[in-house]
Amino acid sequence: MNNRIYYVDNLRVFLTVLVILHHVAMTYGTGGLWYFVDIDQTQTLTSVILATFICINQSFFMGLFFFLSGYFTPNSYDRKGPTLFIRGRFIRLIIPIVFYIFFLSPIIQFMVLEGKSFTFWKFYKTKILSFESIDIGPLWFVEALLIFNIIYFLVRIVRKEKSITKQKSFPRGRTLFIAAFSLGIMVFLLRMFFPVGKTLMGLQLGFFPAYILLFIAGIMANRQNWLTDIPTKIVRTWVRVLFFISSILPLGLILVPEGKLEGGLNLLALIYAVWEPFIGIGISIALLAGFRKYMNHTNLFTKKLSSVAYTVYIIHPIIIVGYSLIVYSASLHPLLKFGIVGTIGTITCFVVATAICKIPYAKRVL
C-alpha cells in the first residue's frame, strides 16, 4: 500500500501546482471564470500559448483529482465505518466551503473592485450577506466531491456489503477507446445545454460526465488493484494517441474559426468535446505510470508538501490574485508576469499553507 501512496501523494502535489498555474494562465491568457484579468490584447501568440496550456490542463487535471479521490474512498469507508466516514467528509469538505464563501471569496472580490468608495464591511453587508455575490470559486471541486461522497455513502448503506479488493487486469485499449469516444459524444450533447463557462451552483456541468466517470473509475481501480500494474503496452499506445490527437484541436481552431468551442451544434464544439477525453485519458495514464516508476518514494520535504496540498488548493486564489495586482502596473511581457506570479505564488502558497496547518485543530479539517 505504501508503494502506491508515495507516488500518488507526489502526483497530487504536482496536480495542485498545475491548479495554481492554470489560474495564473487564466489571468494573463484567457480570463474566463476568474477574479482578475490582465490580458494584453496585442500579444496574440501569448494568448494562444496560455490558452493551449489551459485546454490541455482542463482535459485531465481535475478529472485525475476525482480519480484519485475515488481511489481512496472505499478504504476510508471500510476503515472508519459509515458514521465516521460521512461525519469526517462533512467536516473536511463543508467547513472549507463555508470558510471560502464567507471569508476568502469576499476579500478577493473586494480586492479586485475598481474605484472603491466604500468600506469592506459595507461591501460585505450589501453583496455577501444579501447573497448577491456568493462565489464558491475553485472550491466547486470540494462541493462536487461532497456530493459524490454522499452518493457513495448511500449506495454502500443500501447494498450493505464490504468492498472486496480483487486483482483484475487493467482496462484494455479498446475499452478505453470506446469510453473516450462515448464520453466525447455525451459531453458534446450536454454542452448544447450547459456550454463551457455556464455554471449551476458553481459547477460547470459541461465537464461533469468525465468527472463522474473518473470518480467511479477510481473506486474500481481500488477494488481491482489496477494501479499495481499499468501495462506498458497500454501506456505506449496512449502516448501515441496523444501524439496524433494533440494537434487536432489547434487545427480545428484554425480551420473552423467561426465555430464556438464552448458548445452548441457546431463542428468546433464537436472536435473539442471528442478531443478532450482522448487527451485526458492519455495524459492521466502517462502520469500514473510515470509517477509510479520515477516518483515512488518520499522524504521529509515531499511528505510536507503532500500534507499541505489540500490547504494550498483552498487558499491559492487570494495569493495569486494578490501577486497579480502587485505586478499589474509593471511594464512586463505577459509571459514574464505569468512566470513571476506562478513561481512566487506557488512557493508562497505552500509556505502559508504550512503555517496554517500548524494552527491547533486545523489538521482535523485540512
mmCIF file of C-alpha atoms in Angstrom:
data_model
loop_
_atom_site.group_PDB
_atom_site.id
_atom_site.type_symbol
_atom_site.label_atom_id
_atom_site.label_comp_id
_atom_site.label_asym_id
_atom_site.label_seq_id
_atom_site.Cartn_x
_atom_site.Cartn_y
_atom_site.Cartn_z
ATOM 1 C CA MET A 1 0.000 0.000 0.000
ATOM 2 C CA ASN A 2 2.794 2.433 0.832
ATOM 3 C CA ASN A 3 4.272 1.960 -2.630
ATOM 4 C CA ARG A 4 1.085 3.360 -4.107
ATOM 5 C CA ILE A 5 0.620 6.093 -1.527
ATOM 6 C CA TYR A 6 4.052 7.611 -2.141
ATOM 7 C CA TYR A 7 3.677 8.188 -5.854
ATOM 8 C CA VAL A 8 0.009 9.116 -5.582
ATOM 9 C CA ASP A 9 0.843 11.730 -2.940
ATOM 10 C CA ASN A 10 3.568 13.151 -5.181
ATOM 11 C CA LEU A 11 1.163 13.192 -8.113
ATOM 12 C CA ARG A 12 -1.397 15.068 -6.021
ATOM 13 C CA VAL A 13 1.198 17.760 -5.235
ATOM 14 C CA PHE A 14 2.005 18.051 -8.948
ATOM 15 C CA LEU A 15 -1.689 18.459 -9.803
ATOM 16 C CA THR A 16 -2.087 21.111 -7.092
ATOM 17 C CA VAL A 17 0.760 23.129 -8.624
ATOM 18 C CA LEU A 18 -0.952 22.793 -12.005
ATOM 19 C CA VAL A 19 -4.154 24.238 -10.498
ATOM 20 C CA ILE A 20 -2.208 27.314 -9.382
ATOM 21 C CA LEU A 21 -0.526 27.746 -12.775
ATOM 22 C CA HIS A 22 -3.853 27.153 -14.525
ATOM 23 C CA HIS A 23 -5.417 30.136 -12.777
ATOM 24 C CA VAL A 24 -2.355 32.300 -13.369
ATOM 25 C CA ALA A 25 -2.638 31.403 -17.070
ATOM 26 C CA MET A 26 -6.289 32.494 -17.000
ATOM 27 C CA THR A 27 -5.155 35.837 -15.553
ATOM 28 C CA TYR A 28 -2.794 36.561 -18.438
ATOM 29 C CA GLY A 29 -4.192 34.475 -21.276
ATOM 30 C CA THR A 30 -7.934 33.882 -21.412
ATOM 31 C CA GLY A 31 -9.806 35.403 -18.479
ATOM 32 C CA GLY A 32 -12.999 33.357 -18.143
ATOM 33 C CA LEU A 33 -14.309 32.405 -14.730
ATOM 34 C CA TRP A 34 -11.514 34.033 -12.761
ATOM 35 C CA TYR A 35 -11.390 37.010 -10.409
ATOM 36 C CA PHE A 36 -8.770 39.180 -12.061
ATOM 37 C CA VAL A 37 -7.671 39.560 -15.685
ATOM 38 C CA ASP A 38 -4.545 41.285 -17.021
ATOM 39 C CA ILE A 39 -4.582 40.434 -20.730
ATOM 40 C CA ASP A 40 -2.530 42.298 -23.321
ATOM 41 C CA GLN A 41 -4.723 42.197 -26.435
ATOM 42 C CA THR A 42 -1.689 42.881 -28.660
ATOM 43 C CA GLN A 43 0.027 39.651 -27.551
ATOM 44 C CA THR A 44 -1.974 37.157 -29.611
ATOM 45 C CA LEU A 45 0.728 34.464 -29.538
ATOM 46 C CA THR A 46 0.881 34.682 -25.742
ATOM 47 C CA SER A 47 -2.873 34.194 -25.516
ATOM 48 C CA VAL A 48 -2.662 31.161 -27.814
ATOM 49 C CA ILE A 49 0.170 29.621 -25.759
ATOM 50 C CA LEU A 50 -1.629 30.113 -22.441
ATOM 51 C CA ALA A 51 -4.996 29.044 -23.899
ATOM 52 C CA THR A 52 -3.388 25.818 -25.159
ATOM 53 C CA PHE A 53 -1.875 25.220 -21.718
ATOM 54 C CA ILE A 54 -5.317 25.782 -20.149
ATOM 55 C CA CYS A 55 -7.123 23.450 -22.589
ATOM 56 C CA ILE A 56 -4.601 20.652 -22.055
ATOM 57 C CA ASN A 57 -4.790 21.096 -18.284
ATOM 58 C CA GLN A 58 -8.567 21.119 -18.343
ATOM 59 C CA SER A 59 -8.624 17.846 -20.235
ATOM 60 C CA PHE A 60 -7.081 15.868 -17.385
ATOM 61 C CA PHE A 61 -6.067 17.562 -14.139
ATOM 62 C CA MET A 62 -9.428 17.891 -12.354
ATOM 63 C CA GLY A 63 -10.573 14.544 -13.709
ATOM 64 C CA LEU A 64 -7.426 12.953 -12.310
ATOM 65 C CA PHE A 65 -8.151 14.614 -8.948
ATOM 66 C CA PHE A 66 -11.581 12.943 -8.969
ATOM 67 C CA PHE A 67 -9.993 9.622 -9.938
ATOM 68 C CA LEU A 68 -7.559 9.779 -7.006
ATOM 69 C CA SER A 69 -10.345 10.827 -4.633
ATOM 70 C CA GLY A 70 -12.447 7.882 -5.776
ATOM 71 C CA TYR A 71 -9.460 5.573 -5.383
ATOM 72 C CA PHE A 72 -9.111 6.295 -1.658
ATOM 73 C CA THR A 73 -12.836 6.445 -0.863
ATOM 74 C CA PRO A 74 -13.531 2.685 -0.363
ATOM 75 C CA ASN A 75 -10.586 2.242 2.036
ATOM 76 C CA SER A 76 -11.694 5.236 4.077
ATOM 77 C CA TYR A 77 -15.245 3.918 4.314
ATOM 78 C CA ASP A 78 -14.108 0.384 5.243
ATOM 79 C CA ARG A 79 -11.660 1.655 7.852
ATOM 80 C CA LYS A 80 -13.974 4.154 9.552
ATOM 81 C CA GLY A 81 -17.412 2.661 9.019
ATOM 82 C CA PRO A 82 -20.402 4.596 7.644
ATOM 83 C CA THR A 83 -20.950 7.014 10.560
ATOM 84 C CA LEU A 84 -17.349 8.167 10.984
ATOM 85 C CA PHE A 85 -16.857 8.220 7.216
ATOM 86 C CA ILE A 86 -19.700 10.625 6.471
ATOM 87 C CA ARG A 87 -19.001 12.729 9.572
ATOM 88 C CA GLY A 88 -15.374 13.092 8.530
ATOM 89 C CA ARG A 89 -16.356 14.016 4.987
ATOM 90 C CA PHE A 90 -18.729 16.725 6.220
ATOM 91 C CA ILE A 91 -16.051 18.211 8.491
ATOM 92 C CA ARG A 92 -13.329 18.074 5.858
ATOM 93 C CA LEU A 93 -15.452 19.342 2.967
ATOM 94 C CA ILE A 94 -18.224 21.611 4.260
ATOM 95 C CA ILE A 95 -16.080 23.733 6.623
ATOM 96 C CA PRO A 96 -13.655 24.795 3.833
ATOM 97 C CA ILE A 97 -16.616 25.623 1.558
ATOM 98 C CA VAL A 98 -18.223 27.851 4.185
ATOM 99 C CA PHE A 99 -14.854 29.445 5.034
ATOM 100 C CA TYR A 100 -14.176 30.196 1.389
ATOM 101 C CA ILE A 101 -17.630 31.570 0.547
ATOM 102 C CA PHE A 102 -17.940 33.849 3.568
ATOM 103 C CA PHE A 103 -14.300 34.813 4.193
ATOM 104 C CA LEU A 104 -11.776 34.278 1.390
ATOM 105 C CA SER A 105 -14.002 34.966 -1.600
ATOM 106 C CA PRO A 106 -15.384 38.287 -0.255
ATOM 107 C CA ILE A 107 -11.834 39.517 0.381
ATOM 108 C CA ILE A 108 -10.761 38.573 -3.141
ATOM 109 C CA GLN A 109 -13.832 40.188 -4.697
ATOM 110 C CA PHE A 110 -13.193 43.389 -2.725
ATOM 111 C CA MET A 111 -9.508 43.380 -3.712
ATOM 112 C CA VAL A 112 -10.290 43.473 -7.433
ATOM 113 C CA LEU A 113 -13.051 46.105 -7.286
ATOM 114 C CA GLU A 114 -12.037 49.268 -9.110
ATOM 115 C CA GLY A 115 -12.798 52.747 -7.803
ATOM 116 C CA LYS A 116 -13.873 51.573 -4.352
ATOM 117 C CA SER A 117 -15.653 54.348 -2.456
ATOM 118 C CA PHE A 118 -16.978 52.167 0.352
ATOM 119 C CA THR A 119 -15.627 50.017 3.146
ATOM 120 C CA PHE A 120 -15.178 46.273 3.089
ATOM 121 C CA TRP A 121 -17.905 45.916 5.722
ATOM 122 C CA LYS A 122 -20.389 47.825 3.547
ATOM 123 C CA PHE A 123 -19.473 45.614 0.591
ATOM 124 C CA TYR A 124 -19.882 42.535 2.780
ATOM 125 C CA LYS A 125 -23.321 43.576 4.013
ATOM 126 C CA THR A 126 -24.684 44.594 0.620
ATOM 127 C CA LYS A 127 -23.138 41.835 -1.535
ATOM 128 C CA ILE A 128 -22.316 38.829 0.640
ATOM 129 C CA LEU A 129 -24.899 38.837 3.429
ATOM 130 C CA SER A 130 -27.556 39.546 0.809
ATOM 131 C CA PHE A 131 -26.249 36.506 -1.157
ATOM 132 C CA GLU A 132 -25.893 38.693 -4.261
ATOM 133 C CA SER A 133 -22.196 37.908 -4.835
ATOM 134 C CA ILE A 134 -21.841 34.461 -3.340
ATOM 135 C CA ASP A 135 -18.958 32.721 -5.094
ATOM 136 C CA ILE A 136 -17.528 29.282 -4.420
ATOM 137 C CA GLY A 137 -14.537 29.727 -6.742
ATOM 138 C CA PRO A 138 -12.237 26.695 -7.142
ATOM 139 C CA LEU A 139 -13.982 25.013 -4.225
ATOM 140 C CA TRP A 140 -16.575 23.797 -6.692
ATOM 141 C CA PHE A 141 -14.346 20.703 -6.662
ATOM 142 C CA VAL A 142 -14.897 20.269 -2.915
ATOM 143 C CA GLU A 143 -18.638 20.780 -3.419
ATOM 144 C CA ALA A 144 -18.730 18.115 -6.139
ATOM 145 C CA LEU A 145 -16.630 15.767 -4.018
ATOM 146 C CA LEU A 146 -19.096 16.172 -1.151
ATOM 147 C CA ILE A 147 -21.977 15.220 -3.463
ATOM 148 C CA PHE A 148 -20.074 12.200 -4.811
ATOM 149 C CA ASN A 149 -19.182 11.022 -1.298
ATOM 150 C CA ILE A 150 -22.766 11.347 -0.086
ATOM 151 C CA ILE A 151 -23.932 9.245 -3.046
ATOM 152 C CA TYR A 152 -21.203 6.660 -2.337
ATOM 153 C CA PHE A 153 -22.231 6.586 1.329
ATOM 154 C CA LEU A 154 -25.899 5.992 0.409
ATOM 155 C CA VAL A 155 -25.013 3.257 -2.082
ATOM 156 C CA ARG A 156 -22.899 1.410 0.486
ATOM 157 C CA ILE A 157 -25.654 1.758 3.101
ATOM 158 C CA VAL A 158 -28.256 0.319 0.740
ATOM 159 C CA ARG A 159 -26.045 -2.512 -0.536
ATOM 160 C CA LYS A 160 -24.742 -3.334 2.948
ATOM 161 C CA GLU A 161 -21.654 -5.056 1.658
ATOM 162 C CA LYS A 162 -17.980 -4.579 2.262
ATOM 163 C CA SER A 163 -15.867 -3.577 -0.689
ATOM 164 C CA ILE A 164 -13.811 -6.519 -1.902
ATOM 165 C CA THR A 165 -10.365 -5.961 -3.349
ATOM 166 C CA LYS A 166 -9.528 -8.372 -6.136
ATOM 167 C CA GLN A 167 -6.922 -8.398 -8.852
ATOM 168 C CA LYS A 168 -8.317 -7.732 -12.319
ATOM 169 C CA SER A 169 -6.448 -6.691 -15.382
ATOM 170 C CA PHE A 170 -6.200 -3.029 -16.321
ATOM 171 C CA PRO A 171 -8.831 -1.981 -18.910
ATOM 172 C CA ARG A 172 -7.873 -2.936 -22.453
ATOM 173 C CA GLY A 173 -7.021 -0.344 -25.071
ATOM 174 C CA ARG A 174 -10.267 -0.976 -26.963
ATOM 175 C CA THR A 175 -12.303 -0.424 -23.798
ATOM 176 C CA LEU A 176 -10.550 2.867 -23.095
ATOM 177 C CA PHE A 177 -11.004 3.993 -26.709
ATOM 178 C CA ILE A 178 -14.754 3.276 -26.622
ATOM 179 C CA ALA A 179 -15.053 5.016 -23.245
ATOM 180 C CA ALA A 180 -13.221 8.119 -24.525
ATOM 181 C CA PHE A 181 -15.268 8.357 -27.723
ATOM 182 C CA SER A 182 -18.585 7.757 -25.932
ATOM 183 C CA LEU A 183 -17.652 10.337 -23.316
ATOM 184 C CA GLY A 184 -16.841 12.869 -26.041
ATOM 185 C CA ILE A 185 -20.235 12.427 -27.727
ATOM 186 C CA MET A 186 -22.008 12.661 -24.369
ATOM 187 C CA VAL A 187 -20.171 15.870 -23.496
ATOM 188 C CA PHE A 188 -20.922 17.351 -26.945
ATOM 189 C CA LEU A 189 -24.651 16.749 -26.449
ATOM 190 C CA LEU A 190 -24.618 18.052 -22.877
ATOM 191 C CA ARG A 191 -22.806 21.249 -23.859
ATOM 192 C CA MET A 192 -25.691 22.198 -26.116
ATOM 193 C CA PHE A 193 -27.475 22.992 -22.853
ATOM 194 C CA PHE A 194 -24.551 23.616 -20.498
ATOM 195 C CA PRO A 195 -21.702 25.121 -22.546
ATOM 196 C CA VAL A 196 -18.259 25.690 -21.049
ATOM 197 C CA GLY A 197 -18.486 28.689 -18.725
ATOM 198 C CA LYS A 198 -22.126 28.152 -17.735
ATOM 199 C CA THR A 199 -22.446 27.161 -14.082
ATOM 200 C CA LEU A 200 -25.144 25.740 -11.852
ATOM 201 C CA MET A 201 -24.431 26.158 -8.129
ATOM 202 C CA GLY A 202 -20.821 26.870 -9.061
ATOM 203 C CA LEU A 203 -20.490 23.674 -11.108
ATOM 204 C CA GLN A 204 -19.697 23.632 -14.835
ATOM 205 C CA LEU A 205 -21.896 20.684 -15.759
ATOM 206 C CA GLY A 206 -20.383 20.557 -19.244
ATOM 207 C CA PHE A 207 -17.318 18.859 -17.724
ATOM 208 C CA PHE A 208 -19.102 16.536 -15.317
ATOM 209 C CA PRO A 209 -19.592 13.355 -17.358
ATOM 210 C CA ALA A 210 -15.808 12.888 -17.229
ATOM 211 C CA TYR A 211 -15.628 13.733 -13.526
ATOM 212 C CA ILE A 212 -18.354 11.235 -12.631
ATOM 213 C CA LEU A 213 -16.821 8.503 -14.775
ATOM 214 C CA LEU A 214 -13.334 9.052 -13.330
ATOM 215 C CA PHE A 215 -14.543 9.075 -9.722
ATOM 216 C CA ILE A 216 -16.228 5.712 -10.367
ATOM 217 C CA ALA A 217 -13.100 4.502 -12.188
ATOM 218 C CA GLY A 218 -11.048 5.426 -9.120
ATOM 219 C CA ILE A 219 -13.294 3.266 -6.935
ATOM 220 C CA MET A 220 -12.962 0.390 -9.405
ATOM 221 C CA ALA A 221 -9.186 0.855 -9.560
ATOM 222 C CA ASN A 222 -9.052 0.444 -5.780
ATOM 223 C CA ARG A 223 -11.192 -2.698 -5.727
ATOM 224 C CA GLN A 224 -9.476 -4.339 -8.663
ATOM 225 C CA ASN A 225 -5.879 -3.234 -7.986
ATOM 226 C CA TRP A 226 -5.467 -1.545 -11.368
ATOM 227 C CA LEU A 227 -2.704 0.748 -10.163
ATOM 228 C CA THR A 228 -0.418 -2.063 -9.062
ATOM 229 C CA ASP A 229 0.425 -2.786 -12.676
ATOM 230 C CA ILE A 230 -0.368 -0.431 -15.548
ATOM 231 C CA PRO A 231 0.603 -2.414 -18.674
ATOM 232 C CA THR A 232 3.483 -0.909 -20.626
ATOM 233 C CA LYS A 233 1.645 -1.662 -23.875
ATOM 234 C CA ILE A 234 -1.323 0.470 -22.752
ATOM 235 C CA VAL A 235 0.969 3.338 -21.766
ATOM 236 C CA ARG A 236 2.811 3.252 -25.110
ATOM 237 C CA THR A 237 -0.459 3.064 -27.050
ATOM 238 C CA TRP A 238 -1.912 6.109 -25.329
ATOM 239 C CA VAL A 239 1.302 8.091 -25.661
ATOM 240 C CA ARG A 240 0.964 7.504 -29.421
ATOM 241 C CA VAL A 241 -2.681 8.576 -29.213
ATOM 242 C CA LEU A 242 -1.539 11.786 -27.535
ATOM 243 C CA PHE A 243 0.976 12.410 -30.302
ATOM 244 C CA PHE A 244 -1.594 12.017 -33.089
ATOM 245 C CA ILE A 245 -4.618 13.609 -31.361
ATOM 246 C CA SER A 246 -2.966 16.631 -29.729
ATOM 247 C CA SER A 247 -2.809 18.727 -32.916
ATOM 248 C CA ILE A 248 -6.466 18.206 -33.867
ATOM 249 C CA LEU A 249 -7.878 20.954 -31.644
ATOM 250 C CA PRO A 250 -5.393 23.661 -32.762
ATOM 251 C CA LEU A 251 -6.124 22.684 -36.386
ATOM 252 C CA GLY A 252 -9.840 22.929 -35.645
ATOM 253 C CA LEU A 253 -9.377 26.417 -34.237
ATOM 254 C CA ILE A 254 -7.588 27.452 -37.452
ATOM 255 C CA LEU A 255 -9.875 25.695 -39.964
ATOM 256 C CA VAL A 256 -13.193 26.378 -38.214
ATOM 257 C CA PRO A 257 -12.721 29.923 -36.867
ATOM 258 C CA GLU A 258 -16.458 30.621 -36.882
ATOM 259 C CA GLY A 259 -17.208 27.738 -34.532
ATOM 260 C CA LYS A 260 -17.985 28.024 -30.832
ATOM 261 C CA LEU A 261 -15.563 25.958 -28.775
ATOM 262 C CA GLU A 262 -17.729 26.225 -25.637
ATOM 263 C CA GLY A 263 -20.616 24.218 -27.038
ATOM 264 C CA GLY A 264 -23.606 24.145 -29.338
ATOM 265 C CA LEU A 265 -24.428 22.387 -32.583
ATOM 266 C CA ASN A 266 -21.231 23.175 -34.480
ATOM 267 C CA LEU A 267 -18.149 21.309 -35.727
ATOM 268 C CA LEU A 268 -15.614 23.013 -33.439
ATOM 269 C CA ALA A 269 -17.622 22.138 -30.319
ATOM 270 C CA LEU A 270 -17.734 18.505 -31.502
ATOM 271 C CA ILE A 271 -13.980 18.459 -32.150
ATOM 272 C CA TYR A 272 -13.237 19.883 -28.695
ATOM 273 C CA ALA A 273 -15.672 17.566 -26.899
ATOM 274 C CA VAL A 274 -14.186 14.423 -28.501
ATOM 275 C CA TRP A 275 -10.565 15.639 -28.375
ATOM 276 C CA GLU A 276 -10.737 16.332 -24.636
ATOM 277 C CA PRO A 277 -11.316 12.787 -23.240
ATOM 278 C CA PHE A 278 -8.686 11.231 -25.520
ATOM 279 C CA ILE A 279 -6.105 13.765 -24.375
ATOM 280 C CA GLY A 280 -7.267 13.482 -20.759
ATOM 281 C CA ILE A 281 -7.111 9.692 -20.604
ATOM 282 C CA GLY A 282 -3.760 9.621 -22.391
ATOM 283 C CA ILE A 283 -2.099 12.159 -20.091
ATOM 284 C CA SER A 284 -3.631 10.566 -16.974
ATOM 285 C CA ILE A 285 -2.314 7.109 -17.865
ATOM 286 C CA ALA A 286 1.108 8.529 -18.707
ATOM 287 C CA LEU A 287 1.275 10.437 -15.400
ATOM 288 C CA LEU A 288 0.116 7.492 -13.295
ATOM 289 C CA ALA A 289 2.660 5.185 -14.934
ATOM 290 C CA GLY A 290 5.433 7.785 -14.887
ATOM 291 C CA PHE A 291 4.979 8.780 -11.251
ATOM 292 C CA ARG A 292 4.742 5.126 -10.212
ATOM 293 C CA LYS A 293 8.042 4.382 -11.961
ATOM 294 C CA TYR A 294 10.047 7.524 -11.159
ATOM 295 C CA MET A 295 8.375 9.196 -8.150
ATOM 296 C CA ASN A 296 7.505 6.203 -5.984
ATOM 297 C CA HIS A 297 9.453 7.484 -2.958
ATOM 298 C CA THR A 298 9.148 10.021 -0.193
ATOM 299 C CA ASN A 299 11.229 12.184 2.133
ATOM 300 C CA LEU A 300 10.520 14.876 4.715
ATOM 301 C CA PHE A 301 10.187 17.581 2.056
ATOM 302 C CA THR A 302 7.784 15.737 -0.269
ATOM 303 C CA LYS A 303 5.826 14.443 2.718
ATOM 304 C CA LYS A 304 5.366 18.023 3.951
ATOM 305 C CA LEU A 305 4.263 19.203 0.510
ATOM 306 C CA SER A 306 1.732 16.396 0.297
ATOM 307 C CA SER A 307 0.334 17.080 3.776
ATOM 308 C CA VAL A 308 -0.495 20.712 2.938
ATOM 309 C CA ALA A 309 -1.636 20.271 -0.697
ATOM 310 C CA TYR A 310 -5.350 20.431 0.216
ATOM 311 C CA THR A 311 -4.788 23.670 2.142
ATOM 312 C CA VAL A 312 -2.875 25.096 -0.822
ATOM 313 C CA TYR A 313 -5.824 24.323 -3.080
ATOM 314 C CA ILE A 314 -8.178 26.229 -0.757
ATOM 315 C CA ILE A 315 -6.073 29.367 -0.233
ATOM 316 C CA HIS A 316 -4.285 29.770 -3.569
ATOM 317 C CA PRO A 317 -6.794 32.200 -5.197
ATOM 318 C CA ILE A 318 -6.221 35.026 -2.707
ATOM 319 C CA ILE A 319 -2.428 34.705 -3.013
ATOM 320 C CA ILE A 320 -2.433 34.507 -6.824
ATOM 321 C CA VAL A 321 -4.800 37.476 -7.160
ATOM 322 C CA GLY A 322 -2.710 39.441 -4.646
ATOM 323 C CA TYR A 323 0.512 38.954 -6.612
ATOM 324 C CA SER A 324 -1.287 39.662 -9.906
ATOM 325 C CA LEU A 325 -2.434 43.014 -8.534
ATOM 326 C CA ILE A 326 1.090 43.848 -7.360
ATOM 327 C CA VAL A 327 2.640 43.338 -10.821
ATOM 328 C CA TYR A 328 -0.356 44.768 -12.716
ATOM 329 C CA SER A 329 1.187 48.169 -13.370
ATOM 330 C CA ALA A 330 4.624 46.775 -14.248
ATOM 331 C CA SER A 331 5.592 47.048 -17.927
ATOM 332 C CA LEU A 332 6.411 43.378 -18.359
ATOM 333 C CA HIS A 333 5.570 40.834 -21.039
ATOM 334 C CA PRO A 334 2.513 38.713 -20.056
ATOM 335 C CA LEU A 335 4.560 35.500 -20.174
ATOM 336 C CA LEU A 336 7.089 37.051 -17.790
ATOM 337 C CA LYS A 337 4.278 38.057 -15.449
ATOM 338 C CA PHE A 338 2.939 34.509 -15.737
ATOM 339 C CA GLY A 339 6.337 33.122 -14.755
ATOM 340 C CA ILE A 340 6.840 35.538 -11.848
ATOM 341 C CA VAL A 341 3.359 35.203 -10.349
ATOM 342 C CA GLY A 342 3.289 31.448 -10.982
ATOM 343 C CA THR A 343 6.653 30.783 -9.341
ATOM 344 C CA ILE A 344 6.453 33.155 -6.367
ATOM 345 C CA GLY A 345 2.754 32.421 -5.905
ATOM 346 C CA THR A 346 3.294 28.664 -5.766
ATOM 347 C CA ILE A 347 6.096 28.959 -3.209
ATOM 348 C CA THR A 348 4.053 31.372 -1.087
ATOM 349 C CA CYS A 349 1.006 29.104 -1.182
ATOM 350 C CA PHE A 350 2.943 26.150 0.240
ATOM 351 C CA VAL A 351 4.664 28.298 2.880
ATOM 352 C CA VAL A 352 1.401 29.888 4.039
ATOM 353 C CA ALA A 353 -0.382 26.518 3.960
ATOM 354 C CA THR A 354 2.333 25.002 6.154
ATOM 355 C CA ALA A 355 1.831 27.792 8.704
ATOM 356 C CA ILE A 356 -1.958 27.387 8.633
ATOM 357 C CA CYS A 357 -1.713 23.647 9.234
ATOM 358 C CA LYS A 358 0.223 24.329 12.441
ATOM 359 C CA ILE A 359 -2.799 26.112 13.946
ATOM 360 C CA PRO A 360 -4.372 23.920 16.661
ATOM 361 C CA TYR A 361 -7.105 21.644 15.317
ATOM 362 C CA ALA A 362 -6.577 22.865 11.735
ATOM 363 C CA LYS A 363 -5.443 19.433 10.561
ATOM 364 C CA ARG A 364 -8.772 17.950 11.622
ATOM 365 C CA VAL A 365 -10.235 19.848 8.682
ATOM 366 C CA LEU A 366 -7.241 20.235 6.378
#
